């Protein structure tokens, strides 16, 4: 098993941290991120890498959970769970350093809105979000 640790930009948050556990051409990617510091997101994604070159494409499937609040006193937190389907590429530009980019299509599965009077159903329209990362192998 290989371990890669890094930082992320875009995707499930404006910026975040990630840990990826690799077994050959498969991995589990755990990403913790935020957009505004009023919420936190956690995504766990399984990935399949293709090829053995320094630039490897990948496909994945995972779940993205998010909890957020307006930050005002008395507000309850809103929560959401989404399905994410990323496609991207990973570039090993030196022996232990990697850059990557992806486009993940995200679909809402469940929502608990912060406003208890808001009972609208979740919007299940696919939302594509780009993301990038830097990772290193310690």
Short mmCIF file of C-alpha atoms in Angstrom, two decimals:
data_model
loop_
_atom_site.label_atom_id
_atom_site.label_comp_id
_atom_site.label_asym_id
_atom_site.label_seq_id
_atom_site.Cartn_x
_atom_site.Cartn_y
_atom_site.Cartn_z
CA UNK A 1 0.00 0.00 0.00
CA UNK A 2 1.15 3.52 -0.83
CA UNK A 3 0.08 6.64 1.05
CA UNK A 4 -0.21 10.07 -0.53
CA UNK A 5 -0.96 13.25 1.45
CA UNK A 6 -1.81 16.61 -0.08
CA UNK A 7 -3.83 19.76 -0.53
CA UNK A 8 -6.81 20.39 -2.80
CA UNK A 9 -8.37 23.35 -4.59
CA UNK A 10 -11.89 23.23 -6.01
CA UNK A 11 -14.09 20.17 -6.05
CA UNK A 12 -15.80 19.75 -2.67
CA UNK A 13 -14.40 23.04 -1.32
CA UNK A 14 -12.31 26.09 -2.16
CA UNK A 15 -9.40 24.39 -0.43
CA UNK A 16 -8.81 21.30 1.64
CA UNK A 17 -6.56 18.43 2.64
CA UNK A 18 -6.51 14.89 1.31
CA UNK A 19 -5.15 11.46 2.09
CA UNK A 20 -5.10 8.77 -0.58
CA UNK A 21 -4.48 5.08 0.05
CA UNK A 22 -3.28 3.25 -3.09
CA UNK A 23 -3.17 -0.46 -3.85
CA UNK A 24 -1.72 -0.88 -7.33
CA UNK A 25 -4.06 0.90 -9.73
CA UNK A 26 -6.92 1.35 -7.20
CA UNK A 27 -7.26 3.83 -4.38
CA UNK A 28 -9.45 5.29 -1.68
CA UNK A 29 -9.26 9.09 -1.55
CA UNK A 30 -10.41 10.91 1.62
CA UNK A 31 -10.80 14.68 1.20
CA UNK A 32 -11.76 17.23 3.90
CA UNK A 33 -12.50 20.73 2.58
CA UNK A 34 -14.46 23.95 3.03
CA UNK A 35 -15.80 26.75 0.84
CA UNK A 36 -16.35 29.49 3.46
CA UNK A 37 -15.44 28.14 6.93
CA UNK A 38 -19.21 28.14 7.69
CA UNK A 39 -19.38 24.56 6.46
CA UNK A 40 -17.22 21.48 6.21
CA UNK A 41 -17.27 18.76 3.56
CA UNK A 42 -15.91 15.23 3.59
CA UNK A 43 -15.70 13.06 0.48
CA UNK A 44 -14.64 9.43 0.28
CA UNK A 45 -14.01 8.30 -3.29
CA UNK A 46 -12.85 5.03 -4.79
CA UNK A 47 -10.66 5.48 -7.87
CA UNK A 48 -9.41 3.26 -10.67
CA UNK A 49 -6.22 4.47 -12.38
CA UNK A 50 -5.35 3.37 -15.92
CA UNK A 51 -1.90 2.77 -17.42
CA UNK A 52 1.54 2.84 -15.88
CA UNK A 53 3.01 6.05 -17.32
CA UNK A 54 3.77 9.22 -15.35
CA UNK A 55 0.43 10.66 -16.53
CA UNK A 56 -2.44 8.33 -15.59
CA UNK A 57 -6.15 8.93 -16.19
CA UNK A 58 -8.66 7.83 -13.55
CA UNK A 59 -12.36 7.25 -12.98
CA UNK A 60 -14.03 7.19 -9.60
CA UNK A 61 -17.21 6.94 -7.57
CA UNK A 62 -17.81 8.23 -4.08
CA UNK A 63 -19.93 10.01 -1.52
CA UNK A 64 -19.68 13.65 -0.45
CA UNK A 65 -21.20 14.81 2.83
CA UNK A 66 -21.48 18.44 3.84
CA UNK A 67 -22.61 20.19 7.03
CA UNK A 68 -23.03 23.94 7.14
CA UNK A 69 -24.56 26.85 9.00
CA UNK A 70 -25.10 30.56 8.49
CA UNK A 71 -23.12 31.15 11.67
CA UNK A 72 -25.96 33.07 13.32
CA UNK A 73 -27.03 32.23 16.87
CA UNK A 74 -29.88 29.74 17.05
CA UNK A 75 -29.45 28.43 13.51
CA UNK A 76 -29.44 24.69 13.06
CA UNK A 77 -26.95 23.14 10.68
CA UNK A 78 -27.95 22.07 7.19
CA UNK A 79 -26.70 18.73 5.92
CA UNK A 80 -26.44 17.12 2.49
CA UNK A 81 -25.20 13.88 0.96
CA UNK A 82 -24.18 13.70 -2.70
CA UNK A 83 -22.98 11.06 -5.14
CA UNK A 84 -19.80 12.09 -6.95
CA UNK A 85 -18.39 10.64 -10.17
CA UNK A 86 -14.94 12.10 -10.92
CA UNK A 87 -12.87 11.69 -14.07
CA UNK A 88 -9.37 13.11 -14.26
CA UNK A 89 -5.65 12.67 -14.55
CA UNK A 90 -2.72 12.28 -12.17
CA UNK A 91 0.80 13.38 -13.14
CA UNK A 92 3.82 12.03 -11.26
CA UNK A 93 6.20 14.90 -12.04
CA UNK A 94 8.98 13.61 -9.76
CA UNK A 95 9.40 10.35 -7.91
CA UNK A 96 7.15 11.18 -4.96
CA UNK A 97 5.26 14.33 -6.05
CA UNK A 98 1.97 14.34 -7.95
CA UNK A 99 -0.32 16.94 -9.52
CA UNK A 100 -3.84 16.08 -10.53
CA UNK A 101 -7.03 17.55 -11.91
CA UNK A 102 -10.54 16.22 -12.20
CA UNK A 103 -14.08 17.05 -13.18
CA UNK A 104 -16.62 15.43 -10.88
CA UNK A 105 -20.31 15.19 -11.69
CA UNK A 106 -22.23 15.49 -8.41
CA UNK A 107 -25.85 14.47 -7.80
CA UNK A 108 -27.79 15.20 -4.61
CA UNK A 109 -29.03 12.14 -2.72
CA UNK A 110 -30.34 13.57 0.57
CA UNK A 111 -30.72 16.96 2.27
CA UNK A 112 -31.68 18.26 5.70
CA UNK A 113 -32.09 22.00 5.24
CA UNK A 114 -31.08 24.48 7.95
CA UNK A 115 -34.52 26.12 7.76
CA UNK A 116 -37.01 23.71 9.41
CA UNK A 117 -39.87 25.31 7.42
CA UNK A 118 -38.17 24.62 4.09
CA UNK A 119 -39.42 21.21 2.95
CA UNK A 120 -38.52 21.48 -0.74
CA UNK A 121 -37.16 18.22 -2.19
CA UNK A 122 -33.50 18.00 -3.09
CA UNK A 123 -32.53 19.16 -6.57
CA UNK A 124 -31.07 16.09 -8.30
CA UNK A 125 -29.69 17.90 -11.34
CA UNK A 126 -26.09 16.86 -12.06
CA UNK A 127 -23.56 19.56 -11.12
CA UNK A 128 -20.04 19.32 -12.57
CA UNK A 129 -17.27 20.75 -10.35
CA UNK A 130 -13.60 20.98 -11.33
CA UNK A 131 -10.84 20.33 -8.83
CA UNK A 132 -7.07 20.11 -8.58
CA UNK A 133 -4.59 18.69 -6.10
CA UNK A 134 -0.96 18.36 -5.13
CA UNK A 135 0.10 15.19 -3.27
CA UNK A 136 3.33 13.70 -2.06
CA UNK A 137 4.36 10.28 -0.83
CA UNK A 138 5.96 10.59 2.63
#
